[in-house]
Amino acid sequence: MEKNAKEMVQIAYDALDEKLGHDIEILKIDEISVIADYLVIASGDNQNQMTAMTDLVEEKLARAGYTNKRVEGNKNSTWILMDYGNVIIHIFSKEDRLFYDLERIWRDGKKVEREELN
């Protein structure tokens, strides 16, 4: 299970980075929550970019054999949540990311660098 979660995070991170997502953060929360093993949080400059980020994450994870349980938000949203079970991906507008401040809410989680997942 852990290996699959790490692979999902790597794929999602790389897709977000490819679409020039900002401030991509990985939080390992498996020791403090039952909802997921990892949160991936990223910001986009505008709704078109956020949609492109969401689409590429979905496409690359689907190609790797992962399907999402649900996606909340749409092309008009300023916060998109993608639930892949062990991995939850949040894509925010910069304003909403500052407002909701998930990094503060999940501060007991362990911040992980992309390179640590290899």
CSV table of N, CA, C and O in Angstrom, one decimal:
chain,number,residue,atom,x,y,z
A,1,MET,N,0.8,-1.2,0.0
A,1,MET,CA,0.0,0.0,0.0
A,1,MET,C,0.9,1.3,0.0
A,1,MET,O,0.7,2.2,-0.8
A,2,GLU,N,1.9,1.3,0.9
A,2,GLU,CA,2.8,2.5,1.0
A,2,GLU,C,3.5,2.7,-0.4
A,2,GLU,O,3.5,3.9,-0.8
A,3,LYS,N,3.9,1.7,-1.0
A,3,LYS,CA,4.7,1.9,-2.3
A,3,LYS,C,3.7,2.5,-3.3
A,3,LYS,O,4.1,3.4,-4.0
A,4,ASN,N,2.5,2.0,-3.4
A,4,ASN,CA,1.5,2.6,-4.3
A,4,ASN,C,1.3,4.1,-4.0
A,4,ASN,O,1.2,4.9,-4.9
A,5,ALA,N,1.2,4.4,-2.8
A,5,ALA,CA,0.9,5.8,-2.4
A,5,ALA,C,2.1,6.7,-2.8
A,5,ALA,O,1.9,7.8,-3.3
A,6,LYS,N,3.3,6.2,-2.6
A,6,LYS,CA,4.5,6.9,-3.0
A,6,LYS,C,4.6,7.1,-4.5
A,6,LYS,O,4.9,8.2,-4.9
A,7,GLU,N,4.2,6.1,-5.2
A,7,GLU,CA,4.2,6.2,-6.7
A,7,GLU,C,3.2,7.2,-7.1
A,7,GLU,O,3.4,8.1,-8.0
A,8,MET,N,2.0,7.2,-6.5
A,8,MET,CA,0.9,8.2,-6.9
A,8,MET,C,1.4,9.6,-6.6
A,8,MET,O,1.2,10.5,-7.4
A,9,VAL,N,2.1,9.8,-5.4
A,9,VAL,CA,2.5,11.1,-5.1
A,9,VAL,C,3.6,11.6,-6.1
A,9,VAL,O,3.5,12.7,-6.6
A,10,GLN,N,4.5,10.7,-6.5
A,10,GLN,CA,5.5,11.1,-7.5
A,10,GLN,C,4.9,11.5,-8.8
A,10,GLN,O,5.2,12.5,-9.4
A,11,ILE,N,3.9,10.7,-9.3
A,11,ILE,CA,3.3,11.0,-10.5
A,11,ILE,C,2.5,12.3,-10.4
A,11,ILE,O,2.6,13.1,-11.3
A,12,ALA,N,1.8,12.5,-9.4
A,12,ALA,CA,1.0,13.7,-9.2
A,12,ALA,C,1.9,14.9,-9.1
A,12,ALA,O,1.7,15.9,-9.8
A,13,TYR,N,2.9,14.8,-8.3
A,13,TYR,CA,3.9,15.9,-8.2
A,13,TYR,C,4.5,16.3,-9.5
A,13,TYR,O,4.5,17.5,-9.9
A,14,ASP,N,5.0,15.3,-10.3
A,14,ASP,CA,5.6,15.6,-11.5
A,14,ASP,C,4.6,16.2,-12.5
A,14,ASP,O,5.0,17.1,-13.3
A,15,ALA,N,3.4,15.8,-12.5
A,15,ALA,CA,2.3,16.3,-13.4
A,15,ALA,C,2.1,17.8,-13.0
A,15,ALA,O,2.0,18.7,-13.9
A,16,LEU,N,1.9,18.1,-11.7
A,16,LEU,CA,1.7,19.4,-11.3
A,16,LEU,C,2.9,20.3,-11.7
A,16,LEU,O,2.7,21.5,-12.1
A,17,ASP,N,4.1,19.8,-11.5
A,17,ASP,CA,5.3,20.5,-11.8
A,17,ASP,C,5.4,20.8,-13.3
A,17,ASP,O,5.8,21.9,-13.8
A,18,GLU,N,5.0,19.8,-14.1
A,18,GLU,CA,5.0,19.9,-15.6
A,18,GLU,C,4.1,21.1,-16.0
A,18,GLU,O,4.4,21.8,-17.0
A,19,LYS,N,3.0,21.3,-15.4
A,19,LYS,CA,2.1,22.4,-15.7
A,19,LYS,C,2.4,23.6,-14.9
A,19,LYS,O,1.5,24.5,-14.8
A,20,LEU,N,3.6,23.7,-14.4
A,20,LEU,CA,4.1,24.9,-13.7
A,20,LEU,C,3.3,25.3,-12.4
A,20,LEU,O,3.1,26.5,-12.1
A,21,GLY,N,2.8,24.3,-11.7
A,21,GLY,CA,2.2,24.5,-10.4
A,21,GLY,C,3.2,25.1,-9.5
A,21,GLY,O,4.4,24.9,-9.6
A,22,HIS,N,2.7,26.0,-8.6
A,22,HIS,CA,3.6,26.7,-7.6
A,22,HIS,C,3.5,26.1,-6.3
A,22,HIS,O,2.5,25.5,-5.8
A,23,ASP,N,4.7,26.2,-5.6
A,23,ASP,CA,4.7,25.8,-4.1
A,23,ASP,C,4.1,24.4,-3.9
A,23,ASP,O,3.3,24.2,-3.0
A,24,ILE,N,4.6,23.4,-4.6
A,24,ILE,CA,4.0,22.1,-4.5
A,24,ILE,C,4.6,21.5,-3.2
A,24,ILE,O,5.8,21.4,-3.0
A,25,GLU,N,3.7,21.1,-2.3
A,25,GLU,CA,4.1,20.5,-1.0
A,25,GLU,C,3.6,19.1,-0.9
A,25,GLU,O,2.4,18.8,-1.4
A,26,ILE,N,4.3,18.3,-0.3
A,26,ILE,CA,3.9,16.9,0.0
A,26,ILE,C,3.9,16.8,1.6
A,26,ILE,O,4.9,17.1,2.2
A,27,LEU,N,2.8,16.4,2.1
A,27,LEU,CA,2.7,16.1,3.6
A,27,LEU,C,2.3,14.7,3.8
A,27,LEU,O,1.3,14.2,3.3
A,28,LYS,N,3.2,14.0,4.6
A,28,LYS,CA,2.9,12.6,5.0
A,28,LYS,C,2.1,12.7,6.3
A,28,LYS,O,2.5,13.2,7.3
A,29,ILE,N,0.8,12.2,6.2
A,29,ILE,CA,-0.1,12.3,7.3
A,29,ILE,C,-0.6,11.0,7.9
A,29,ILE,O,-1.4,10.9,8.7
A,30,ASP,N,0.1,9.9,7.4
A,30,ASP,CA,-0.4,8.5,7.8
A,30,ASP,C,-0.4,8.3,9.3
A,30,ASP,O,-1.1,7.5,9.8
A,31,GLU,N,0.5,9.0,10.0
A,31,GLU,CA,0.6,8.7,11.4
A,31,GLU,C,-0.3,9.6,12.3
A,31,GLU,O,-0.5,9.4,13.5
A,32,ILE,N,-1.0,10.6,11.6
A,32,ILE,CA,-1.9,11.4,12.4
A,32,ILE,C,-3.3,11.4,11.9
A,32,ILE,O,-4.2,12.1,12.4
A,33,SER,N,-3.6,10.7,10.8
A,33,SER,CA,-4.9,10.7,10.2
A,33,SER,C,-5.2,9.3,9.5
A,33,SER,O,-4.3,8.7,9.0
A,34,VAL,N,-6.4,9.0,9.5
A,34,VAL,CA,-6.9,7.8,8.7
A,34,VAL,C,-7.4,8.1,7.3
A,34,VAL,O,-7.6,7.2,6.6
A,35,ILE,N,-7.5,9.4,7.0
A,35,ILE,CA,-8.1,9.7,5.7
A,35,ILE,C,-7.2,9.4,4.5
A,35,ILE,O,-7.7,9.2,3.4
A,36,ALA,N,-5.9,9.5,4.7
A,36,ALA,CA,-4.9,9.3,3.6
A,36,ALA,C,-3.5,9.2,4.2
A,36,ALA,O,-3.3,9.4,5.4
A,37,ASP,N,-2.6,8.7,3.3
A,37,ASP,CA,-1.2,8.7,3.7
A,37,ASP,C,-0.5,10.0,3.4
A,37,ASP,O,0.4,10.4,4.1
A,38,TYR,N,-0.9,10.6,2.3
A,38,TYR,CA,-0.2,11.8,1.8
A,38,TYR,C,-1.2,12.8,1.3
A,38,TYR,O,-2.3,12.5,0.8
A,39,LEU,N,-0.9,14.1,1.5
A,39,LEU,CA,-1.6,15.2,0.9
A,39,LEU,C,-0.6,15.9,-0.1
A,39,LEU,O,0.6,16.0,0.3
A,40,VAL,N,-1.0,16.2,-1.2
A,40,VAL,CA,-0.2,17.0,-2.2
A,40,VAL,C,-0.9,18.3,-2.4
A,40,VAL,O,-2.1,18.3,-2.7
A,41,ILE,N,-0.3,19.4,-2.2
A,41,ILE,CA,-0.9,20.7,-2.2
A,41,ILE,C,-0.1,21.5,-3.3
A,41,ILE,O,1.1,21.6,-3.2
A,42,ALA,N,-0.9,22.2,-4.2
A,42,ALA,CA,-0.2,23.0,-5.2
A,42,ALA,C,-1.1,24.2,-5.5
A,42,ALA,O,-2.3,24.2,-5.2
A,43,SER,N,-0.5,25.3,-6.0
A,43,SER,CA,-1.2,26.5,-6.4
A,43,SER,C,-1.1,26.7,-7.9
A,43,SER,O,0.0,26.4,-8.5
A,44,GLY,N,-2.1,27.3,-8.5
A,44,GLY,CA,-2.1,27.7,-9.9
A,44,GLY,C,-2.4,29.2,-10.0
A,44,GLY,O,-3.0,29.8,-9.1
A,45,ASP,N,-2.0,29.7,-11.1
A,45,ASP,CA,-2.1,31.2,-11.3
A,45,ASP,C,-3.5,31.6,-11.7
A,45,ASP,O,-4.0,32.7,-11.4
A,46,ASN,N,-4.2,30.7,-12.4
A,46,ASN,CA,-5.6,31.0,-12.9
A,46,ASN,C,-6.3,29.7,-13.1
A,46,ASN,O,-5.8,28.6,-13.0
A,47,GLN,N,-7.6,29.8,-13.5
A,47,GLN,CA,-8.5,28.7,-13.6
A,47,GLN,C,-8.0,27.8,-14.8
A,47,GLN,O,-8.1,26.6,-14.7
A,48,ASN,N,-7.6,28.4,-15.8
A,48,ASN,CA,-7.1,27.5,-17.0
A,48,ASN,C,-5.9,26.7,-16.6
A,48,ASN,O,-5.9,25.5,-16.9
A,49,GLN,N,-5.0,27.3,-15.9
A,49,GLN,CA,-3.8,26.5,-15.4
A,49,GLN,C,-4.2,25.4,-14.4
A,49,GLN,O,-3.8,24.3,-14.5
A,50,MET,N,-5.1,25.8,-13.5
A,50,MET,CA,-5.6,24.8,-12.5
A,50,MET,C,-6.3,23.6,-13.2
A,50,MET,O,-6.1,22.5,-12.8
A,51,THR,N,-7.1,23.9,-14.3
A,51,THR,CA,-7.8,22.8,-15.0
A,51,THR,C,-6.7,22.0,-15.7
A,51,THR,O,-6.8,20.7,-15.7
A,52,ALA,N,-5.7,22.6,-16.3
A,52,ALA,CA,-4.7,21.9,-17.0
A,52,ALA,C,-3.9,21.0,-16.0
A,52,ALA,O,-3.6,19.8,-16.3
A,53,MET,N,-3.7,21.5,-14.8
A,53,MET,CA,-3.0,20.7,-13.8
A,53,MET,C,-3.8,19.5,-13.4
A,53,MET,O,-3.3,18.4,-13.3
A,54,THR,N,-5.1,19.7,-13.2
A,54,THR,CA,-6.0,18.6,-12.8
A,54,THR,C,-6.1,17.6,-13.9
A,54,THR,O,-6.0,16.4,-13.6
A,55,ASP,N,-6.2,18.0,-15.1
A,55,ASP,CA,-6.4,17.1,-16.2
A,55,ASP,C,-5.1,16.2,-16.4
A,55,ASP,O,-5.2,15.0,-16.6
A,56,LEU,N,-3.9,16.9,-16.3
A,56,LEU,CA,-2.7,16.1,-16.4
A,56,LEU,C,-2.5,15.1,-15.3
A,56,LEU,O,-2.0,14.0,-15.5
A,57,VAL,N,-2.8,15.5,-14.1
A,57,VAL,CA,-2.7,14.6,-12.9
A,57,VAL,C,-3.6,13.4,-13.2
A,57,VAL,O,-3.2,12.2,-13.1
A,58,GLU,N,-4.9,13.6,-13.6
A,58,GLU,CA,-5.8,12.5,-13.8
A,58,GLU,C,-5.3,11.6,-14.9
A,58,GLU,O,-5.3,10.4,-14.8
A,59,GLU,N,-4.8,12.2,-16.0
A,59,GLU,CA,-4.3,11.5,-17.2
A,59,GLU,C,-3.1,10.6,-16.8
A,59,GLU,O,-3.1,9.4,-17.1
A,60,LYS,N,-2.2,11.2,-16.1
A,60,LYS,CA,-0.9,10.4,-15.8
A,60,LYS,C,-1.2,9.3,-14.7
A,60,LYS,O,-0.7,8.2,-14.8
A,61,LEU,N,-2.1,9.6,-13.8
A,61,LEU,CA,-2.4,8.6,-12.8
A,61,LEU,C,-3.2,7.5,-13.4
A,61,LEU,O,-3.0,6.3,-13.1
A,62,ALA,N,-4.1,7.8,-14.3
A,62,ALA,CA,-4.9,6.8,-15.0
A,62,ALA,C,-4.0,5.9,-15.8
A,62,ALA,O,-4.2,4.7,-15.8
A,63,ARG,N,-3.1,6.5,-16.5
A,63,ARG,CA,-2.1,5.7,-17.3
A,63,ARG,C,-1.3,4.7,-16.5
A,63,ARG,O,-1.0,3.7,-16.9
A,64,ALA,N,-1.1,5.1,-15.2
A,64,ALA,CA,-0.4,4.3,-14.3
A,64,ALA,C,-1.3,3.2,-13.6
A,64,ALA,O,-0.8,2.5,-12.8
A,65,GLY,N,-2.6,3.3,-13.9
A,65,GLY,CA,-3.5,2.4,-13.3
A,65,GLY,C,-4.3,2.8,-12.1
A,65,GLY,O,-4.9,2.0,-11.5
A,66,TYR,N,-4.2,4.1,-11.8
A,66,TYR,CA,-4.9,4.6,-10.6
A,66,TYR,C,-6.1,5.4,-11.0
A,66,TYR,O,-6.1,6.2,-11.9
A,67,THR,N,-7.2,5.1,-10.3
A,67,THR,CA,-8.5,5.9,-10.6
A,67,THR,C,-8.8,6.7,-9.3
A,67,THR,O,-8.6,6.2,-8.2
A,68,ASN,N,-9.4,7.8,-9.6
A,68,ASN,CA,-9.8,8.6,-8.4
A,68,ASN,C,-11.1,8.2,-7.9
A,68,ASN,O,-12.0,7.7,-8.6
A,69,LYS,N,-11.3,8.4,-6.6
A,69,LYS,CA,-12.5,8.0,-5.9
A,69,LYS,C,-13.5,9.1,-6.2
A,69,LYS,O,-14.7,8.9,-6.4
A,70,ARG,N,-13.0,10.4,-6.2
A,70,ARG,CA,-13.9,11.5,-6.5
A,70,ARG,C,-13.0,12.8,-6.8
A,70,ARG,O,-11.9,12.8,-6.3
A,71,VAL,N,-13.6,13.7,-7.5
A,71,VAL,CA,-13.0,15.0,-7.7
A,71,VAL,C,-14.0,16.0,-7.3
A,71,VAL,O,-15.2,15.9,-7.7
A,72,GLU,N,-13.6,17.0,-6.5
A,72,GLU,CA,-14.5,18.1,-6.1
A,72,GLU,C,-14.0,19.3,-6.7
A,72,GLU,O,-12.8,19.6,-6.6
A,73,GLY,N,-14.9,20.1,-7.3
A,73,GLY,CA,-14.4,21.3,-7.9
A,73,GLY,C,-14.5,21.1,-9.4
A,73,GLY,O,-14.6,20.0,-9.9
A,74,ASN,N,-14.5,22.2,-10.2
A,74,ASN,CA,-14.6,22.1,-11.6
A,74,ASN,C,-13.8,23.3,-12.2
A,74,ASN,O,-13.1,23.9,-11.5
A,75,LYS,N,-14.0,23.5,-13.5
A,75,LYS,CA,-13.1,24.5,-14.2
A,75,LYS,C,-13.4,25.9,-13.7
A,75,LYS,O,-12.6,26.8,-14.0
A,76,ASN,N,-14.4,26.1,-12.9
A,76,ASN,CA,-14.7,27.5,-12.4
A,76,ASN,C,-14.3,27.6,-10.9
A,76,ASN,O,-14.5,28.6,-10.3
A,77,SER,N,-13.8,26.5,-10.4
A,77,SER,CA,-13.5,26.5,-8.9
A,77,SER,C,-12.1,27.1,-8.7
A,77,SER,O,-11.2,27.1,-9.5
A,78,THR,N,-11.9,27.5,-7.4
A,78,THR,CA,-10.6,28.1,-7.0
A,78,THR,C,-10.0,27.1,-6.0
A,78,THR,O,-8.9,27.4,-5.5
A,79,TRP,N,-10.6,25.9,-5.8
A,79,TRP,CA,-10.0,24.8,-5.1
A,79,TRP,C,-10.5,23.5,-5.6
A,79,TRP,O,-11.7,23.3,-5.7
A,80,ILE,N,-9.6,22.7,-6.1
A,80,ILE,CA,-10.0,21.4,-6.6
A,80,ILE,C,-9.4,20.3,-5.7
A,80,ILE,O,-8.2,20.4,-5.4
A,81,LEU,N,-10.2,19.4,-5.3
A,81,LEU,CA,-9.7,18.3,-4.5
A,81,LEU,C,-9.9,17.0,-5.3
A,81,LEU,O,-10.9,16.7,-5.9
A,82,MET,N,-8.8,16.2,-5.4
A,82,MET,CA,-8.8,15.0,-6.1
A,82,MET,C,-8.4,13.9,-5.1
A,82,MET,O,-7.4,13.8,-4.5
A,83,ASP,N,-9.4,13.0,-4.9
A,83,ASP,CA,-9.2,11.9,-3.9
A,83,ASP,C,-8.9,10.6,-4.5
A,83,ASP,O,-9.6,10.0,-5.3
A,84,TYR,N,-7.6,10.1,-4.2
A,84,TYR,CA,-7.2,8.9,-4.7
A,84,TYR,C,-7.0,7.8,-3.6
A,84,TYR,O,-6.2,6.9,-3.7
A,85,GLY,N,-7.8,8.0,-2.6
A,85,GLY,CA,-7.7,7.1,-1.5
A,85,GLY,C,-6.5,7.4,-0.5
A,85,GLY,O,-6.7,8.2,0.3
A,86,ASN,N,-5.4,6.8,-0.8
A,86,ASN,CA,-4.2,7.0,0.1
A,86,ASN,C,-3.6,8.4,-0.2
A,86,ASN,O,-2.7,8.8,0.6
A,87,VAL,N,-3.9,9.0,-1.3
A,87,VAL,CA,-3.3,10.3,-1.7
A,87,VAL,C,-4.5,11.2,-2.0
A,87,VAL,O,-5.4,10.9,-2.8
A,88,ILE,N,-4.4,12.4,-1.4
A,88,ILE,CA,-5.4,13.5,-1.7
A,88,ILE,C,-4.6,14.7,-2.3
A,88,ILE,O,-3.6,15.1,-1.7
A,89,ILE,N,-5.1,15.1,-3.4
A,89,ILE,CA,-4.4,16.2,-4.1
A,89,ILE,C,-5.3,17.5,-4.0
A,89,ILE,O,-6.5,17.4,-4.4
A,90,HIS,N,-4.7,18.6,-3.6
A,90,HIS,CA,-5.4,19.8,-3.5
A,90,HIS,C,-4.7,20.8,-4.5
A,90,HIS,O,-3.5,21.0,-4.4
A,91,ILE,N,-5.5,21.4,-5.4
A,91,ILE,CA,-5.0,22.4,-6.3
A,91,ILE,C,-5.8,23.7,-6.0
A,91,ILE,O,-7.1,23.7,-6.1
A,92,PHE,N,-5.1,24.7,-5.6
A,92,PHE,CA,-5.7,26.0,-5.1
A,92,PHE,C,-5.3,27.2,-6.0
A,92,PHE,O,-4.2,27.2,-6.6
A,93,SER,N,-6.2,28.2,-6.0
A,93,SER,CA,-5.8,29.5,-6.4
A,93,SER,C,-4.9,30.0,-5.3
A,93,SER,O,-4.9,29.5,-4.2
A,94,LYS,N,-4.0,30.9,-5.6
A,94,LYS,CA,-3.1,31.4,-4.6
A,94,LYS,C,-3.8,32.0,-3.4
A,94,LYS,O,-3.5,31.8,-2.3
A,95,GLU,N,-4.9,32.7,-3.7
A,95,GLU,CA,-5.7,33.4,-2.6
A,95,GLU,C,-6.4,32.3,-1.7
A,95,GLU,O,-6.3,32.5,-0.5
A,96,ASP,N,-7.0,31.3,-2.3
A,96,ASP,CA,-7.6,30.3,-1.5
A,96,ASP,C,-6.6,29.5,-0.7
A,96,ASP,O,-6.9,29.1,0.4
A,97,ARG,N,-5.5,29.3,-1.3
A,97,ARG,CA,-4.5,28.5,-0.5
A,97,ARG,C,-4.1,29.3,0.7
A,97,ARG,O,-3.9,28.7,1.8
A,98,LEU,N,-3.9,30.6,0.6
A,98,LEU,CA,-3.5,31.4,1.8
A,98,LEU,C,-4.7,31.4,2.8
A,98,LEU,O,-4.5,31.3,4.0
A,99,PHE,N,-5.9,31.4,2.3
A,99,PHE,CA,-7.1,31.5,3.1
A,99,PHE,C,-7.3,30.2,3.9
A,99,PHE,O,-7.4,30.2,5.1
A,100,TYR,N,-7.2,29.1,3.2
A,100,TYR,CA,-7.5,27.8,3.9
A,100,TYR,C,-6.3,27.2,4.6
A,100,TYR,O,-6.4,26.5,5.6
A,101,ASP,N,-5.1,27.6,4.2
A,101,ASP,CA,-3.8,27.3,4.9
A,101,ASP,C,-3.8,25.8,5.4
A,101,ASP,O,-3.6,25.6,6.6
A,102,LEU,N,-3.9,24.9,4.5
A,102,LEU,CA,-3.9,23.5,4.9
A,102,LEU,C,-2.6,23.1,5.5
A,102,LEU,O,-2.5,22.2,6.4
A,103,GLU,N,-1.5,23.7,5.1
A,103,GLU,CA,-0.2,23.4,5.8
A,103,GLU,C,-0.2,23.7,7.3
A,103,GLU,O,0.4,22.9,8.0
A,104,ARG,N,-0.9,24.7,7.7
A,104,ARG,CA,-1.1,25.0,9.1
A,104,ARG,C,-2.0,24.0,9.8
A,104,ARG,O,-1.7,23.4,10.8
A,105,ILE,N,-3.1,23.7,9.1
A,105,ILE,CA,-4.0,22.7,9.7
A,105,ILE,C,-3.4,21.3,9.9
A,105,ILE,O,-3.6,20.7,10.9
A,106,TRP,N,-2.5,20.9,8.9
A,106,TRP,CA,-1.9,19.6,8.9
A,106,TRP,C,-0.4,19.8,9.4
A,106,TRP,O,0.4,18.9,9.0
A,107,ARG,N,-0.1,20.7,10.2
A,107,ARG,CA,1.3,21.0,10.6
A,107,ARG,C,1.9,19.8,11.3
A,107,ARG,O,3.1,19.7,11.4
A,108,ASP,N,1.1,18.9,11.9
A,108,ASP,CA,1.7,17.7,12.6
A,108,ASP,C,2.1,16.7,11.5
A,108,ASP,O,2.8,15.7,11.9
A,109,GLY,N,1.7,16.9,10.3
A,109,GLY,CA,2.2,15.9,9.2
A,109,GLY,C,3.7,16.2,9.0
A,109,GLY,O,4.2,17.3,9.3
A,110,LYS,N,4.3,15.2,8.3
A,110,LYS,CA,5.7,15.4,8.0
A,110,LYS,C,5.9,15.9,6.6
A,110,LYS,O,5.4,15.3,5.6
A,111,LYS,N,6.6,17.0,6.4
A,111,LYS,CA,6.8,17.6,5.1
A,111,LYS,C,7.9,16.7,4.4
A,111,LYS,O,8.9,16.3,5.0
A,112,VAL,N,7.6,16.3,3.2
A,112,VAL,CA,8.4,15.3,2.4
A,112,VAL,C,8.8,16.0,1.2
A,112,VAL,O,8.0,16.6,0.5
A,113,GLU,N,10.1,15.9,0.8
A,113,GLU,CA,10.6,16.4,-0.5
A,113,GLU,C,10.4,15.3,-1.5
A,113,GLU,O,10.4,14.1,-1.3
A,114,ARG,N,10.2,15.8,-2.8
A,114,ARG,CA,9.9,14.8,-3.9
A,114,ARG,C,11.0,13.8,-4.0
A,114,ARG,O,10.7,12.6,-4.2
A,115,GLU,N,12.3,14.2,-3.8
A,115,GLU,CA,13.4,13.3,-3.9
A,115,GLU,C,13.4,12.1,-2.9
A,115,GLU,O,14.0,11.1,-3.1
A,116,GLU,N,12.8,12.4,-1.8
A,116,GLU,CA,12.7,11.4,-0.7
A,116,GLU,C,11.8,10.2,-1.0
A,116,GLU,O,11.9,9.2,-0.4
A,117,LEU,N,11.0,10.3,-2.1
A,117,LEU,CA,10.0,9.3,-2.4
A,117,LEU,C,10.6,8.2,-3.3
A,117,LEU,O,10.0,7.2,-3.6
A,118,ASN,N,11.8,8.4,-3.9
A,118,ASN,CA,12.4,7.5,-4.8
A,118,ASN,C,12.8,6.2,-4.1
A,118,ASN,O,13.1,6.1,-3.0
